[in-house]
Amino acid sequence: MYQVALGKISDLQQQPLSPGLRQLAPTGPRRAAWLAGRVLLSRMLFPLPLPEIIYSDNGKPAFHASVPLWFNLSHSGNNIALIVSDEGEVGCDIEIIRPRENWPRLADAVFSAGERQLIAAEPEPLQLAAFWRIWTCKEAILKQSGGHVWQMAQIDSTALAHSFVSQTFIAGSLSLALCTPTPYLLNINDISGQRSLWDLVELR
């Protein structure tokens, strides 16, 4: 079973959260996204209380081993995405489709030959979106394993052997990728914005 939720950080960070959790929030620029993520997690697991969150040696947040659930969060701009699983480790990445200086040079540095061919096959006006589509896939794969962005060149999203990636565009401006241990198809109809942000849940 997989559950996916999307939201706006500016809205979620102001929603009710237990005083104990709110006191754990970091200060500075990371605070808003941290609070929004805990609100999404709390609502996803309700009526169960939010379990303690620990961090791996690579810094990936997780529930204690006694809790048979896995999750991953991602944010870009004011957007935040969450996936929760009871089938094993998951990765999630959301990105705003936006201009990025020297993106072709970056693709040459960290994308595989197959990934660069996918970009080249697109008409020039669509190549930037293709870059971000591949980027989100690679980040989701890395995040599933607890890797870091500096390892991106080691990942080839066109040659997956052990993971499954589901991806979609949201309202033409966001790219969302999920990496799961078993096949999963994210239904675009469930992330069209027709429901409350914290009720955008897809069950497999």
Tab-separated table of C-alpha atoms in Angstrom:
chain	number	residue	atom	x	y	z
A	1	MET	CA	0.000	0.000	0.000
A	2	TYR	CA	1.198	3.472	-0.903
A	3	GLN	CA	-0.288	6.820	0.073
A	4	VAL	CA	0.686	10.093	-1.582
A	5	ALA	CA	-0.158	13.602	-0.388
A	6	LEU	CA	0.615	17.034	-1.799
A	7	GLY	CA	0.336	20.433	-0.206
A	8	LYS	CA	1.440	24.038	0.039
A	9	ILE	CA	4.050	24.765	2.698
A	10	SER	CA	2.635	28.225	3.437
A	11	ASP	CA	-0.762	26.682	4.301
A	12	LEU	CA	0.376	23.523	6.076
A	13	GLN	CA	2.922	25.162	8.388
A	14	GLN	CA	0.078	27.088	10.048
A	15	GLN	CA	-2.117	24.037	10.664
A	16	PRO	CA	-2.517	22.575	14.182
A	17	LEU	CA	0.375	20.453	15.411
A	18	SER	CA	1.077	19.117	18.883
A	19	PRO	CA	3.123	21.555	21.006
A	20	GLY	CA	5.789	18.896	21.531
A	21	LEU	CA	6.308	18.474	17.796
A	22	ARG	CA	6.274	22.195	17.106
A	23	GLN	CA	9.000	22.697	19.713
A	24	LEU	CA	11.228	20.252	17.810
A	25	ALA	CA	11.069	22.319	14.625
A	26	PRO	CA	14.380	23.848	13.551
A	27	THR	CA	14.773	27.592	13.344
A	28	GLY	CA	15.701	29.415	10.175
A	29	PRO	CA	14.721	28.727	6.556
A	30	ARG	CA	14.093	24.995	7.087
A	31	ARG	CA	11.395	25.557	9.710
A	32	ALA	CA	8.389	26.077	7.405
A	33	ALA	CA	9.034	22.937	5.324
A	34	TRP	CA	9.745	20.897	8.478
A	35	LEU	CA	6.425	21.932	10.034
A	36	ALA	CA	4.524	21.310	6.785
A	37	GLY	CA	6.041	17.843	6.521
A	38	ARG	CA	5.062	16.912	10.065
A	39	VAL	CA	1.514	18.138	9.459
A	40	LEU	CA	1.240	16.004	6.306
A	41	LEU	CA	2.622	12.964	8.135
A	42	SER	CA	0.310	13.488	11.111
A	43	ARG	CA	-2.747	13.737	8.882
A	44	MET	CA	-1.708	10.757	6.794
A	45	LEU	CA	-1.389	8.527	9.874
A	46	PHE	CA	-4.392	9.865	11.825
A	47	PRO	CA	-5.860	8.630	14.151
A	48	LEU	CA	-2.536	7.025	15.103
A	49	PRO	CA	-0.044	9.334	16.790
A	50	LEU	CA	2.999	10.313	14.758
A	51	PRO	CA	5.811	7.872	15.663
A	52	GLU	CA	9.260	9.069	16.651
A	53	ILE	CA	11.349	10.025	13.626
A	54	ILE	CA	15.007	9.028	13.559
A	55	TYR	CA	17.736	9.689	11.014
A	56	SER	CA	20.057	7.282	9.212
A	57	ASP	CA	23.797	7.811	8.954
A	58	ASN	CA	23.110	9.501	5.602
A	59	GLY	CA	20.526	11.785	7.183
A	60	LYS	CA	17.407	10.132	5.762
A	61	PRO	CA	14.442	10.485	8.163
A	62	ALA	CA	12.563	7.311	9.083
A	63	PHE	CA	10.319	5.828	11.719
A	64	HIS	CA	11.822	3.558	14.356
A	65	ALA	CA	12.372	-0.026	13.164
A	66	SER	CA	9.448	-1.173	15.343
A	67	VAL	CA	7.056	0.809	13.089
A	68	PRO	CA	6.547	-1.084	9.772
A	69	LEU	CA	6.050	2.062	7.697
A	70	TRP	CA	8.398	4.016	5.439
A	71	PHE	CA	8.060	7.563	4.155
A	72	ASN	CA	9.813	10.256	2.176
A	73	LEU	CA	9.227	13.980	1.801
A	74	SER	CA	10.259	16.473	-0.863
A	75	HIS	CA	9.659	20.159	-1.401
A	76	SER	CA	10.279	22.710	-4.131
A	77	GLY	CA	9.359	26.339	-3.681
A	78	ASN	CA	6.047	26.382	-1.822
A	79	ASN	CA	5.166	22.806	-2.817
A	80	ILE	CA	5.628	19.706	-0.667
A	81	ALA	CA	5.011	16.035	-1.434
A	82	LEU	CA	4.854	12.971	0.818
A	83	ILE	CA	4.763	9.240	0.147
A	84	VAL	CA	4.067	6.663	2.869
A	85	SER	CA	4.529	2.920	2.313
A	86	ASP	CA	4.102	-0.360	4.177
A	87	GLU	CA	6.094	-2.266	1.525
A	88	GLY	CA	9.604	-0.929	2.053
A	89	GLU	CA	11.827	2.084	1.469
A	90	VAL	CA	10.483	4.790	-0.850
A	91	GLY	CA	11.846	7.919	-2.468
A	92	CYS	CA	10.011	11.066	-3.530
A	93	ASP	CA	11.041	14.185	-5.418
A	94	ILE	CA	8.998	17.170	-6.543
A	95	GLU	CA	10.416	19.992	-8.629
A	96	ILE	CA	9.053	23.181	-10.133
A	97	ILE	CA	9.622	23.177	-13.891
A	98	ARG	CA	11.719	26.322	-14.043
A	99	PRO	CA	14.621	27.836	-15.976
A	100	ARG	CA	18.039	26.737	-14.750
A	101	GLU	CA	21.214	28.369	-15.952
A	102	ASN	CA	23.543	26.028	-17.848
A	103	TRP	CA	21.205	23.035	-17.464
A	104	PRO	CA	22.637	21.380	-20.629
A	105	ARG	CA	26.109	21.454	-19.066
A	106	LEU	CA	24.716	19.974	-15.867
A	107	ALA	CA	22.973	17.218	-17.833
A	108	ASP	CA	26.257	16.422	-19.590
A	109	ALA	CA	27.941	16.113	-16.197
A	110	VAL	CA	25.441	13.952	-14.279
A	111	PHE	CA	23.054	12.336	-16.794
A	112	SER	CA	23.731	9.027	-18.491
A	113	ALA	CA	24.009	8.695	-22.280
A	114	GLY	CA	20.497	7.229	-22.354
A	115	GLU	CA	19.085	10.113	-20.324
A	116	ARG	CA	20.758	12.678	-22.581
A	117	GLN	CA	19.294	10.910	-25.602
A	118	LEU	CA	15.811	11.274	-24.109
A	119	ILE	CA	16.324	15.025	-23.838
A	120	ALA	CA	17.753	15.296	-27.351
A	121	ALA	CA	14.725	13.452	-28.750
A	122	GLU	CA	12.387	16.196	-27.490
A	123	PRO	CA	11.669	19.377	-29.489
A	124	GLU	CA	13.851	22.185	-28.182
A	125	PRO	CA	10.996	24.000	-26.360
A	126	LEU	CA	10.308	20.809	-24.347
A	127	GLN	CA	13.889	19.924	-23.479
A	128	LEU	CA	13.974	21.895	-20.218
A	129	ALA	CA	10.883	20.011	-18.972
A	130	ALA	CA	12.551	16.734	-20.003
A	131	PHE	CA	15.617	17.733	-17.990
A	132	TRP	CA	13.492	18.246	-14.865
A	133	ARG	CA	11.550	15.030	-15.491
A	134	ILE	CA	14.785	13.033	-15.504
A	135	TRP	CA	16.166	15.007	-12.564
A	136	THR	CA	13.164	14.148	-10.378
A	137	CYS	CA	13.450	10.464	-11.311
A	138	LYS	CA	17.114	10.374	-10.355
A	139	GLU	CA	16.517	12.207	-7.071
A	140	ALA	CA	13.642	9.879	-6.129
A	141	ILE	CA	15.885	6.865	-6.781
A	142	LEU	CA	18.684	8.364	-4.687
A	143	LYS	CA	16.326	9.278	-1.862
A	144	GLN	CA	14.910	5.760	-1.712
A	145	SER	CA	18.382	4.444	-0.887
A	146	GLY	CA	19.328	7.375	1.340
A	147	GLY	CA	21.846	8.721	-1.168
A	148	HIS	CA	22.873	12.312	-1.809
A	149	VAL	CA	22.534	14.594	-4.814
A	150	TRP	CA	26.296	14.494	-5.375
A	151	GLN	CA	25.857	10.805	-6.262
A	152	MET	CA	23.451	11.607	-9.098
A	153	ALA	CA	25.931	10.736	-11.848
A	154	GLN	CA	25.955	7.149	-10.528
A	155	ILE	CA	22.201	6.760	-11.213
A	156	ASP	CA	20.802	5.898	-14.644
A	157	SER	CA	17.018	6.265	-14.580
A	158	THR	CA	16.731	4.494	-17.947
A	159	ALA	CA	18.300	1.278	-16.653
A	160	LEU	CA	16.526	0.425	-13.412
A	161	ALA	CA	16.941	-3.121	-12.150
A	162	HIS	CA	15.443	-3.227	-8.673
A	163	SER	CA	13.198	-0.170	-8.247
A	164	PHE	CA	10.044	1.168	-9.837
A	165	VAL	CA	9.490	4.806	-10.722
A	166	SER	CA	6.112	6.453	-11.199
A	167	GLN	CA	6.000	10.017	-12.458
A	168	THR	CA	3.531	12.670	-13.492
A	169	PHE	CA	3.240	16.361	-14.214
A	170	ILE	CA	0.940	18.464	-12.079
A	171	ALA	CA	-0.816	21.427	-13.689
A	172	GLY	CA	2.020	21.626	-16.217
A	173	SER	CA	4.407	23.314	-13.773
A	174	LEU	CA	5.539	20.551	-11.404
A	175	SER	CA	7.262	17.232	-11.890
A	176	LEU	CA	6.685	14.531	-9.266
A	177	ALA	CA	8.579	11.228	-9.173
A	178	LEU	CA	8.199	8.324	-6.759
A	179	CYS	CA	10.554	5.373	-6.371
A	180	THR	CA	8.974	2.301	-4.787
A	181	PRO	CA	10.098	-1.276	-4.041
A	182	THR	CA	7.096	-2.766	-5.887
A	183	PRO	CA	5.236	-1.582	-9.018
A	184	TYR	CA	3.023	1.435	-8.410
A	185	LEU	CA	1.197	3.708	-10.832
A	186	LEU	CA	0.409	7.184	-9.593
A	187	ASN	CA	-3.014	8.235	-10.890
A	188	ILE	CA	-2.866	11.784	-12.218
A	189	ASN	CA	-6.607	12.199	-11.580
A	190	ASP	CA	-5.942	12.008	-7.855
A	191	ILE	CA	-3.499	14.921	-7.878
A	192	SER	CA	-5.463	17.339	-10.014
A	193	GLY	CA	-6.245	19.650	-7.113
A	194	GLN	CA	-9.904	18.689	-6.906
A	195	ARG	CA	-9.629	17.596	-3.272
A	196	SER	CA	-8.224	19.170	-0.138
A	197	LEU	CA	-4.453	19.230	-0.293
A	198	TRP	CA	-4.074	16.772	2.590
A	199	ASP	CA	-6.694	14.421	1.171
A	200	LEU	CA	-4.887	13.777	-2.118
A	201	VAL	CA	-4.317	10.119	-1.352
A	202	GLU	CA	-3.880	7.249	-3.780
A	203	LEU	CA	-4.238	3.669	-2.521
A	204	ARG	CA	-2.805	0.800	-4.531
